[in-house]
Coordinates of C-alpha atoms and ligand atoms in Angstrom, one line a residue:
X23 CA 10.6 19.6 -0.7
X24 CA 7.0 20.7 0.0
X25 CA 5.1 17.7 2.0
X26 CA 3.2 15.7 0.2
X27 CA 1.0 12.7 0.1
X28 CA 1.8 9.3 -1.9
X29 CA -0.7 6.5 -2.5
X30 CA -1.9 3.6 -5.2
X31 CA -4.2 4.5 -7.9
X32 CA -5.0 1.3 -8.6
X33 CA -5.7 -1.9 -6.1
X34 CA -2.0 -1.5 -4.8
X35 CA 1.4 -3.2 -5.8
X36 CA 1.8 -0.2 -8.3
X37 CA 5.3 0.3 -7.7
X38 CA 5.0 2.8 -4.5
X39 CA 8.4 1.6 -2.7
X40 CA 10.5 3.2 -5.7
X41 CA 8.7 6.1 -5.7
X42 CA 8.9 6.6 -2.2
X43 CA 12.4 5.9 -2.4
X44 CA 13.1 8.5 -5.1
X45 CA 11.4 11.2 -3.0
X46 CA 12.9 10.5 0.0
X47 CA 16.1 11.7 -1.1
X48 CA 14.2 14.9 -0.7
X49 CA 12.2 14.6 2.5
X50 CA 13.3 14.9 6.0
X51 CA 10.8 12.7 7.6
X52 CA 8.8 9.6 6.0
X53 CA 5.6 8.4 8.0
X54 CA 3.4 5.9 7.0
X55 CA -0.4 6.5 7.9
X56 CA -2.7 3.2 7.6
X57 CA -2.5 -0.4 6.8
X58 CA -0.3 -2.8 8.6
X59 CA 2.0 -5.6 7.3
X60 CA -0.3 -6.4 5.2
X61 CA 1.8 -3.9 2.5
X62 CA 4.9 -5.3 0.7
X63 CA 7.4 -2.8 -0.7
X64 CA 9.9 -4.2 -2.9
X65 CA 12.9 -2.1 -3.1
X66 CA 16.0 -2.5 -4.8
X67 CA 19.6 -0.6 -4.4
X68 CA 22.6 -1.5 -6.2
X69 CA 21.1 -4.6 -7.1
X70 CA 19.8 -5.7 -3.5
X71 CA 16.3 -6.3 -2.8
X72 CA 14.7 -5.7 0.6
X73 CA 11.1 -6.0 1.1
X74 CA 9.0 -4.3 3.7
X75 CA 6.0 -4.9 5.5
X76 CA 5.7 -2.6 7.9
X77 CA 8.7 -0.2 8.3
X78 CA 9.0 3.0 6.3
X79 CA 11.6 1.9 2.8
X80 CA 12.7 5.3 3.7
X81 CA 15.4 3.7 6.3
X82 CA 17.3 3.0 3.2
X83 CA 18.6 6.7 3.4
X84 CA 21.0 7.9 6.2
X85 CA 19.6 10.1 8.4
X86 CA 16.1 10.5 7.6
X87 CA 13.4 9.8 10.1
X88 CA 10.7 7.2 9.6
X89 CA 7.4 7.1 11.7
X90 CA 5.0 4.5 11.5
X91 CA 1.6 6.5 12.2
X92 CA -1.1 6.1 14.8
X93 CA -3.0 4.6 11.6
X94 CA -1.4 1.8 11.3
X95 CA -2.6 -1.6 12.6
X96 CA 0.9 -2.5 14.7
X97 CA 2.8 -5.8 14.1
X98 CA 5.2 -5.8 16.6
X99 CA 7.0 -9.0 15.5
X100 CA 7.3 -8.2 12.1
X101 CA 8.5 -4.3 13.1
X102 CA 11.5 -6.2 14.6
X103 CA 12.0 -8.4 12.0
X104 CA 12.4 -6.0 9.9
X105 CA 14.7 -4.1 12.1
X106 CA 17.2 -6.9 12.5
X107 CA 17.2 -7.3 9.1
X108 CA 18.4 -3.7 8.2
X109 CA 20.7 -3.9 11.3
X110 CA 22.1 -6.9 9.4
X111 CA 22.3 -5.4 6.4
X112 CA 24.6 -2.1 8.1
X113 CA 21.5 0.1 8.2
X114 CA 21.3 1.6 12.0
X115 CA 17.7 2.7 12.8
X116 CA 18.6 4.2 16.1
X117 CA 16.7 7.4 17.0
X118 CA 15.5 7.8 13.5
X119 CA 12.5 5.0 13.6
X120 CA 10.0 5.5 15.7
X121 CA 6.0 4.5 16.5
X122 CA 3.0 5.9 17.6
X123 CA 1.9 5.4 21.2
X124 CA -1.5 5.3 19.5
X125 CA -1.2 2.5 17.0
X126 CA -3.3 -0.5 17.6
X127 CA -1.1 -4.0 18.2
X128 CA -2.0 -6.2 15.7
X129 CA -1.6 -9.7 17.8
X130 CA -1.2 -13.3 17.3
X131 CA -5.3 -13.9 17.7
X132 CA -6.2 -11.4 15.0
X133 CA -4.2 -13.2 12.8
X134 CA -6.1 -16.5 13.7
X135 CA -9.5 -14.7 13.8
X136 CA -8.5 -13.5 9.8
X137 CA -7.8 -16.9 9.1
X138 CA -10.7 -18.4 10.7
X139 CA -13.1 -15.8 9.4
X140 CA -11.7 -16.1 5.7
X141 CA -11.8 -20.2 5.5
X142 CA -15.7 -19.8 7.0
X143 CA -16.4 -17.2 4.1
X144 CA -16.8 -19.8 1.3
X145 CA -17.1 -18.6 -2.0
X146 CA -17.3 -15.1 -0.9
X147 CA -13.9 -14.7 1.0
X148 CA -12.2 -11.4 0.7
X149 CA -8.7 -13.4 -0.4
X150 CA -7.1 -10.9 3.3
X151 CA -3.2 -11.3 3.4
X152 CA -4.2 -13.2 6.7
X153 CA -2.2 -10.6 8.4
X154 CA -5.1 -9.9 10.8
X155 CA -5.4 -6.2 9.7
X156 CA -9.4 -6.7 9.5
X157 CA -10.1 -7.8 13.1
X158 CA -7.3 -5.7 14.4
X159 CA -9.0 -2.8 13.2
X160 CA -12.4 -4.0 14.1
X161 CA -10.9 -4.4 17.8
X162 CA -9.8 -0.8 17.2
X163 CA -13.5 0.4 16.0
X164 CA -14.8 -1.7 18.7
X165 CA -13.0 0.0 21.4
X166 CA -11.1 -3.3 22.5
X167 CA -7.8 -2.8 20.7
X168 CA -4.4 -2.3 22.9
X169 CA -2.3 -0.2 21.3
X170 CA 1.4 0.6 21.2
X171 CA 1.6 3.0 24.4
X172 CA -0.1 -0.1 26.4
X173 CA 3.5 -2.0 26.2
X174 CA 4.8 0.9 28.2
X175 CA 3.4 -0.7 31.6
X176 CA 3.1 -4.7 31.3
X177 CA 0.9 -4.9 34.0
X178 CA -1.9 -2.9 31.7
X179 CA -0.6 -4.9 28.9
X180 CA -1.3 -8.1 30.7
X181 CA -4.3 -7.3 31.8
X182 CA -5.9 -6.1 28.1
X183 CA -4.2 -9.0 26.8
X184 CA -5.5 -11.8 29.0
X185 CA -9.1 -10.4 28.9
X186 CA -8.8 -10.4 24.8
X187 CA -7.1 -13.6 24.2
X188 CA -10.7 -15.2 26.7
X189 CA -12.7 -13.6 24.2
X190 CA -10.6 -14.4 21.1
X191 CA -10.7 -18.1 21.8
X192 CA -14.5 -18.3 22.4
X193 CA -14.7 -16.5 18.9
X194 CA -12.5 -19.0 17.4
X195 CA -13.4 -22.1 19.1
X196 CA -17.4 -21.5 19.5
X197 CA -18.2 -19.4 16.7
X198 CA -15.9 -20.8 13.5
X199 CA -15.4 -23.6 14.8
X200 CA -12.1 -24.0 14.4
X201 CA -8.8 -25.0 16.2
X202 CA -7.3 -21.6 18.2
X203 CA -3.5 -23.2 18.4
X204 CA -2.4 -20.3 20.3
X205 CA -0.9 -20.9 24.0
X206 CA -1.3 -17.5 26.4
X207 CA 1.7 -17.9 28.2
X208 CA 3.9 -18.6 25.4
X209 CA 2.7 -15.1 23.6
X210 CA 3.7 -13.3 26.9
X211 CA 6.8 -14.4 27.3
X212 CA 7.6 -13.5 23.8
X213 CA 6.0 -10.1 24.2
X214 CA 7.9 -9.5 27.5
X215 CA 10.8 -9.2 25.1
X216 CA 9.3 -7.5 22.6
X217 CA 8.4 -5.2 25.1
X218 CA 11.8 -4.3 26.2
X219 CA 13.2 -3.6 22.4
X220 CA 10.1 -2.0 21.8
X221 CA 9.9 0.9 24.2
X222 CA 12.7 2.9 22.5
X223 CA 10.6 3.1 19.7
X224 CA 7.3 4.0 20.9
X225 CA 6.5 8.3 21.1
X226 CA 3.7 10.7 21.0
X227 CA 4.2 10.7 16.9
X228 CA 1.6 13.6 16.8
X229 CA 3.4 16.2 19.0
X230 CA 7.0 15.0 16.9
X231 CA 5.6 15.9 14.2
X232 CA 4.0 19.3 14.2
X233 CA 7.1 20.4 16.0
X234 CA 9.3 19.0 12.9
X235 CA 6.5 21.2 10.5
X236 CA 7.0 24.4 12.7
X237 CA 10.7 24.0 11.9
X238 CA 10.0 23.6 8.4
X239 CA 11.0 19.9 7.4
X240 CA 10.4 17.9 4.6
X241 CA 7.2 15.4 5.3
X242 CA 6.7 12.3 3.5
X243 CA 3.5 10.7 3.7
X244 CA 3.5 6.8 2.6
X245 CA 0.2 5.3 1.8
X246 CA 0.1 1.3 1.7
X247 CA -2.5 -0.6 -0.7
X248 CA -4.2 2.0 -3.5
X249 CA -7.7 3.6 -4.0
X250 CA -9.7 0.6 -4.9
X251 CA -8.8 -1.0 -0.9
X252 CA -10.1 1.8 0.8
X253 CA -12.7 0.7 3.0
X254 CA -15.4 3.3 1.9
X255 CA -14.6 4.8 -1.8
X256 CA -13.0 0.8 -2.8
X257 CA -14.9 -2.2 -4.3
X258 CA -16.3 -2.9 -0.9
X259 CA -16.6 -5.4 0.7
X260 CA -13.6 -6.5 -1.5
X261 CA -11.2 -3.9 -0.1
X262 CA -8.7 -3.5 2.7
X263 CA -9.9 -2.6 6.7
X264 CA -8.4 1.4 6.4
X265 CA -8.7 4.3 4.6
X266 CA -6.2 4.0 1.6
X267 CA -7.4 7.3 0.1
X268 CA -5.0 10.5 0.9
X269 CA -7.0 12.1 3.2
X270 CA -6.7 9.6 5.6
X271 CA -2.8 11.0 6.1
X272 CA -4.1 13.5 8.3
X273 CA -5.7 11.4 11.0
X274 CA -3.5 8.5 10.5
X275 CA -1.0 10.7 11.4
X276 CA -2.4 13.2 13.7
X277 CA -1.8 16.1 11.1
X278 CA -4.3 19.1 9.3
X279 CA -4.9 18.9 5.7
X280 CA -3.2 22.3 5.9
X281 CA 0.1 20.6 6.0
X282 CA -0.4 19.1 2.7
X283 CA 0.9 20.5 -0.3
X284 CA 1.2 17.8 -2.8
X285 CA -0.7 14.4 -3.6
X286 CA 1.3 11.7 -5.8
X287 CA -0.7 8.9 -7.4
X288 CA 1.4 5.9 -7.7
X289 CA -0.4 4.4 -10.9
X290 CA 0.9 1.4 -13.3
X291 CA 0.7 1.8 -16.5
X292 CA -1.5 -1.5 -16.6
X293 CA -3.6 -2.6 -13.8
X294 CA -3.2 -5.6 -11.4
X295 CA -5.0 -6.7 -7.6
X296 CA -4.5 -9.4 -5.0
X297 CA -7.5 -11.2 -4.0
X298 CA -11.1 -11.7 -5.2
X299 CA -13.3 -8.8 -6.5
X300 CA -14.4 -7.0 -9.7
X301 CA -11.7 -5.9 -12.0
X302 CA -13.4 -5.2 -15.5
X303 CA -10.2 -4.8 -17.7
X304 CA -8.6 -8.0 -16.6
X305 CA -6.8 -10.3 -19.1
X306 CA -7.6 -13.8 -18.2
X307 CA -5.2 -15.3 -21.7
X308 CA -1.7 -15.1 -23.2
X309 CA -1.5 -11.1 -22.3
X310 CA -2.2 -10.9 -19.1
X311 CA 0.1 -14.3 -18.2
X312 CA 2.7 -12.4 -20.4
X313 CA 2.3 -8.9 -18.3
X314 CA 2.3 -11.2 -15.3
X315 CA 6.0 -12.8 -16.0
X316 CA 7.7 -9.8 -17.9
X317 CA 6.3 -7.6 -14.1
X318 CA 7.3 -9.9 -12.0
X319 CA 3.8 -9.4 -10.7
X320 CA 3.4 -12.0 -7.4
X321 CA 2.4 -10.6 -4.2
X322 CA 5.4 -9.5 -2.6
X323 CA 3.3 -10.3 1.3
X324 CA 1.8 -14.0 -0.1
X325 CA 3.6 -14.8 -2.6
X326 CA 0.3 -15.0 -5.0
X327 CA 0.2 -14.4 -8.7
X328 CA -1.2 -11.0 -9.0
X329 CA -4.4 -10.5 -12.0
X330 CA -3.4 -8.5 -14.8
X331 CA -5.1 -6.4 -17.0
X332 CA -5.2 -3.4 -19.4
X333 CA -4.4 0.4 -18.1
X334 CA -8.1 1.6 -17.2
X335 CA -8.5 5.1 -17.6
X336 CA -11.9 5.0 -15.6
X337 CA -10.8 4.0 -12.3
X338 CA -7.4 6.4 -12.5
X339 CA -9.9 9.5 -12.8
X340 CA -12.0 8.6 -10.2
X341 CA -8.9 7.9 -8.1
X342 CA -7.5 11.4 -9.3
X343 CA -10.8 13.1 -7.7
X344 CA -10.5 11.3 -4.1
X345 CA -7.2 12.0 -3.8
X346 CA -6.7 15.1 -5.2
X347 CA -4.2 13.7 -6.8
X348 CA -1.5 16.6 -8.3
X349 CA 0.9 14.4 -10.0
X350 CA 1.0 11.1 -11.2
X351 CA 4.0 8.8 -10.9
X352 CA 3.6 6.1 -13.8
X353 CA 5.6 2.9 -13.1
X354 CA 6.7 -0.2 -15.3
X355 CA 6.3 1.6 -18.6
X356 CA 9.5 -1.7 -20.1
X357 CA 6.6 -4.3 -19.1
X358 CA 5.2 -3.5 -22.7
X359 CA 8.3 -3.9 -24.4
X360 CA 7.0 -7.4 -26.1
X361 CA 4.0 -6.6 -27.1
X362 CA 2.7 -5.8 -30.6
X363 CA -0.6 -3.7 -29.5
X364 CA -1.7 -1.9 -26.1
X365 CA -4.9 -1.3 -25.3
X366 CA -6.7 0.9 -23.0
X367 CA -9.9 1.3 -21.3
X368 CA -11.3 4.7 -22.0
X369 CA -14.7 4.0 -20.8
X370 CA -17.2 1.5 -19.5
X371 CA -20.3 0.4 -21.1
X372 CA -23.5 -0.2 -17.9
X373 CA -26.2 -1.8 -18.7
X374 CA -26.0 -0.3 -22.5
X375 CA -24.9 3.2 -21.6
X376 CA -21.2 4.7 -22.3
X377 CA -19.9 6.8 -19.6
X378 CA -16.5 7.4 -18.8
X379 CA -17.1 8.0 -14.8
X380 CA -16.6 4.8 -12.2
X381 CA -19.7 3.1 -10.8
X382 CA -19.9 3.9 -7.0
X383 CA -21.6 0.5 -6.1
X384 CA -20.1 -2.9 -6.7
X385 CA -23.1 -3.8 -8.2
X386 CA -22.8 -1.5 -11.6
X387 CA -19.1 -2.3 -11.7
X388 CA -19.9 -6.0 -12.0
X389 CA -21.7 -5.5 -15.2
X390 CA -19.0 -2.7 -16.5
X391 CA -17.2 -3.9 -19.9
X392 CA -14.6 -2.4 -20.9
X393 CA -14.3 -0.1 -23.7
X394 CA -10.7 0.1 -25.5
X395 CA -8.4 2.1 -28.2
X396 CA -5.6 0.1 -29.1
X397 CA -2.4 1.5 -29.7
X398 CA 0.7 0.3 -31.3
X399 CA 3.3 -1.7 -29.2
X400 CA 7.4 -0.4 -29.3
X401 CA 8.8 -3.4 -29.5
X402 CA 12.1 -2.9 -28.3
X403 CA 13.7 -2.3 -24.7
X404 CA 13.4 1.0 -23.0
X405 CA 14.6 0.0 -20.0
X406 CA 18.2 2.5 -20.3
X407 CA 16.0 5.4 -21.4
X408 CA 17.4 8.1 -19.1
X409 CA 15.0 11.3 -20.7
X410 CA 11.7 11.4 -22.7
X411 CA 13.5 12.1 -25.7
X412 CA 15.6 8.8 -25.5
X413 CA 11.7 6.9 -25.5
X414 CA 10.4 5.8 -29.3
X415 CA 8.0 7.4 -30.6
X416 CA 4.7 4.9 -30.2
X417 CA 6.2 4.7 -26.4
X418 CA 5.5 8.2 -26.1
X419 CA 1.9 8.1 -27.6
X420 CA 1.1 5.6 -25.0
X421 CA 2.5 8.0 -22.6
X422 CA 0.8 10.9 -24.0
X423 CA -2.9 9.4 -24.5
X424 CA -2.4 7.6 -20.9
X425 CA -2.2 11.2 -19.6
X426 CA -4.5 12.3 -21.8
X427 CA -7.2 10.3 -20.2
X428 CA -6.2 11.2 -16.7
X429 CA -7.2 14.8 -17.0
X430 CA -3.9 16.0 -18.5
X431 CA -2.5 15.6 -14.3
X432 CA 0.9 15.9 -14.9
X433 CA 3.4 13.4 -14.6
X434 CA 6.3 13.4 -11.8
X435 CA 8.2 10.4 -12.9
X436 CA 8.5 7.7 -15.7
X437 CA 9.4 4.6 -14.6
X438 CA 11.2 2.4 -17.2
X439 CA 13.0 -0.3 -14.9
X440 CA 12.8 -1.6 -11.0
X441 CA 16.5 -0.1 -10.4
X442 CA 16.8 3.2 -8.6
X443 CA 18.5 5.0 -12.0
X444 CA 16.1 3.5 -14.2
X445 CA 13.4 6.9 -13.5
X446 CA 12.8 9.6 -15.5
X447 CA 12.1 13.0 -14.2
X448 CA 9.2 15.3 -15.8
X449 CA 7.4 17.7 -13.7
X450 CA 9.1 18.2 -10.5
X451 CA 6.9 19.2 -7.1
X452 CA 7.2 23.0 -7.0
Ligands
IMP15 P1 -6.2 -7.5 4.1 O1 -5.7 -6.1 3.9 O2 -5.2 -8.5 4.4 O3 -7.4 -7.6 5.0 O4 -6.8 -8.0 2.6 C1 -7.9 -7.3 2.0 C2 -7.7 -7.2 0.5 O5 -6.7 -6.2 0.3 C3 -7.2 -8.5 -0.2 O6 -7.8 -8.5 -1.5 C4 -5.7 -8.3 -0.3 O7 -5.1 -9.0 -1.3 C5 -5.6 -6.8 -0.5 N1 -4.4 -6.2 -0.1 C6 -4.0 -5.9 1.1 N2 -2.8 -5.3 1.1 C7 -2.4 -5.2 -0.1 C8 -1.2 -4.7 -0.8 O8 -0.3 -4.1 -0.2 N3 -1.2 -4.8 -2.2 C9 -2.3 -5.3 -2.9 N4 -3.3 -5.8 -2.3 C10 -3.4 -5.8 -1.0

């Protein structure tokens, strides 16, 4: 398969996990490139659900290789969690997992520091996972972080750690004002054995993997979150702590754009987010509670009820020019099976003008209202439709317009149920 790049259109939770899943099947090695745990992929085979954080979903196929990228912010906890649990589950990881000697540790202070920073934010609060990916990748900008290859010799661990944890409590204690529960020696012991399970794992990712692109394998580049969380093109400040957006593969990974042949956009065919921020075609009534139960949509990190609203065409363009995107992957087409009329958001109107481009500035997008067509709803189930043919008709001109609006990119898959079989194939990556 060529390599290729897959990321969230929308403000993430659009479904990536099954996608990534199908194309593994036809990668040789999946590597995930920013974020942290802060991600929640929901997949589900032969009826089983498993939900990662922070390790590639890829591990559900024998022998591929997952890498978790010098991009990522580094939970080490979690990692191994979610090792023991595929372990449990019959899945051996041995010598096919593996993580940067670059990527920055996310530790047990930057999750306290997220917590204390969100509950001093008021009314303005970002609504973070609490995951500490925010100050871990401060730490990181601030050249303070300790990253993976620093577990390699304790005594420089130790050291970082000690000197960090000083500053960390001052922040906590002195600045927010709050309670820093966290006991030094308890976190070393715990990391001395995290340590020792850890250093199998941790390689130069960089050097593995332009060796595995001079012998020609398959790359698979998984993005966490979506478009509208990327720190710089994202409804800042209400966005995530990394770059979401596909280029960001490259350095997150330590690879040129030249290895890059394909860019999937993972996009819903309504919209949700997590957490406060604009979101102009939200459904705040009976709709959007019903598009809420019939998706199933609650954060699969915290648990929250996720907002729902109409399939905006606006943001899906603008998310198709900073990705580059080269097919789209449309997910959870069978959540519109009840209803009686779709709509969707073809433009905005600012201030009194029509345009159909996305505001760059949170500012204009606070004052965007929606502009709709309304379509008819199928009213029946389409969850066993196996080929477009098999879709009704008023399906398909929701399909059709959708793509319509999203400068005809064409589509890779349909997705018409959470189940593995439950995907229909269109224009395959050539
Ligand atoms: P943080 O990434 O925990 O700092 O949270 C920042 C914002 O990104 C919040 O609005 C979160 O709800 C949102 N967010 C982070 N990760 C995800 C995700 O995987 N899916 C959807 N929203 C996310």
């Amino acid at each position: 398969m060529p390599n290729a790049v897959i990321v969230g259109s929308q403000w993430g939770d659009e479904g990536k996990a099954k996608v990534i899943d199908y194309l593994t099947e036809r990668s040789d090695i999946i590597i995930r490139f920013q974020g942290g745990a802060n991600a929640g992929h929901t997949v589900i085979v032969d009826g089983k659900k498993f939900v990662f954080h922070l390790v590639p979903s890829g591990l559900m196929y024998p022998g591929k290789v997952c890498i978790v990228g010098n991009g990522v912010v580094f939970d080490a906890e979690q990692f191994l969690c979610e090792v023991d649990e595929l372990n449990d589950s019959g899945i051996s990881v041995k010598y096919r997992l593996f993580v940067s000697n670059l990527a920055h540790l996310v530790l047990p202070y930057h999750k306290a520091q997220d917590n204390a920073s969100e509950a001093s934010m008021g009314k303005g609060k970002i609504g973070t996972t609490g995951r500490g990916i925010g100050p871990a990748y401060a730490d990181k900008a601030n050249r303070c972080g300790i990253r993976a290859g620093d577990l390699v010799d304790w005594d420089i661990f130790v050291s970082k750690f000690k000197q960090m944890f000083a500053t960390k409590k001052q922040l906590v204690e002195k600045f927010y004002n709050t309670e820093f529960a966290l006991n030094e020696t308890e976190i070393l012991d715990t990391y001395k054995k995290i340590r020792e399970r850890m250093l199998p794992f941790i390689i130069d990712t960089a050097t593995y993997l332009y060796t595995a692109t001079q012998n020609k394998k398959g790359l698979l580049f998984e993005g966490a979150q979506g478009t509208f969380l990327d720190i710089d093109h994202g409804t800042y400040p209400f966005v995530t702590s990394s770059n979401t957006i596909s280029g960001s593969a490259c350095s997150g990974c330590g690879v040129g754009p030249t290895v890059i042949d394909h860019v999937i956009g993972i996009t819903k065919t309504y919209t949700t987010r997590v957490g406060n921020g604009p979101f102009p075609t939200e459904l705040n009534d009976a709709i959007g509670e019903q598009l809420r139960k019939d998706g199933g949509e609650f954060g699969a990190t915290t648990g929250r009820p996720r907002r729902c609203g109409w399939f905006d065409s606006v943001m899906i363009r603008k998310a198709i020019q900073l990705n580059g995107i080269t097919r789209l992957a449309l997910t959870k087409l069978d959540v519109f099976n009840n209803l009686d009329e779709i709509k969707i958001c073809t433009h905005y109107e600012i201030n009194g003008k029509k345009t159909d481009q996305y505001p760059s500035t949170l500012h204009e997008l606070e004052k965007a209202v929606p502009i709709y067509e309304s379509l008819d709803g199928w009213k029946s189930d389409i969850s066993g439709c196996k080929k477009m043919s098999d879709l009704p008709s008023k399906a398909l001109a929701y399909y059709n317009r959708l793509l319509k609006l999203c400068y005809d990119v064409p589509a890779l898959i349909l997705s018409v149920g959470p189940d593995r079989t439950q995907t229909i194939e269109i224009t395959p990556l050539d």
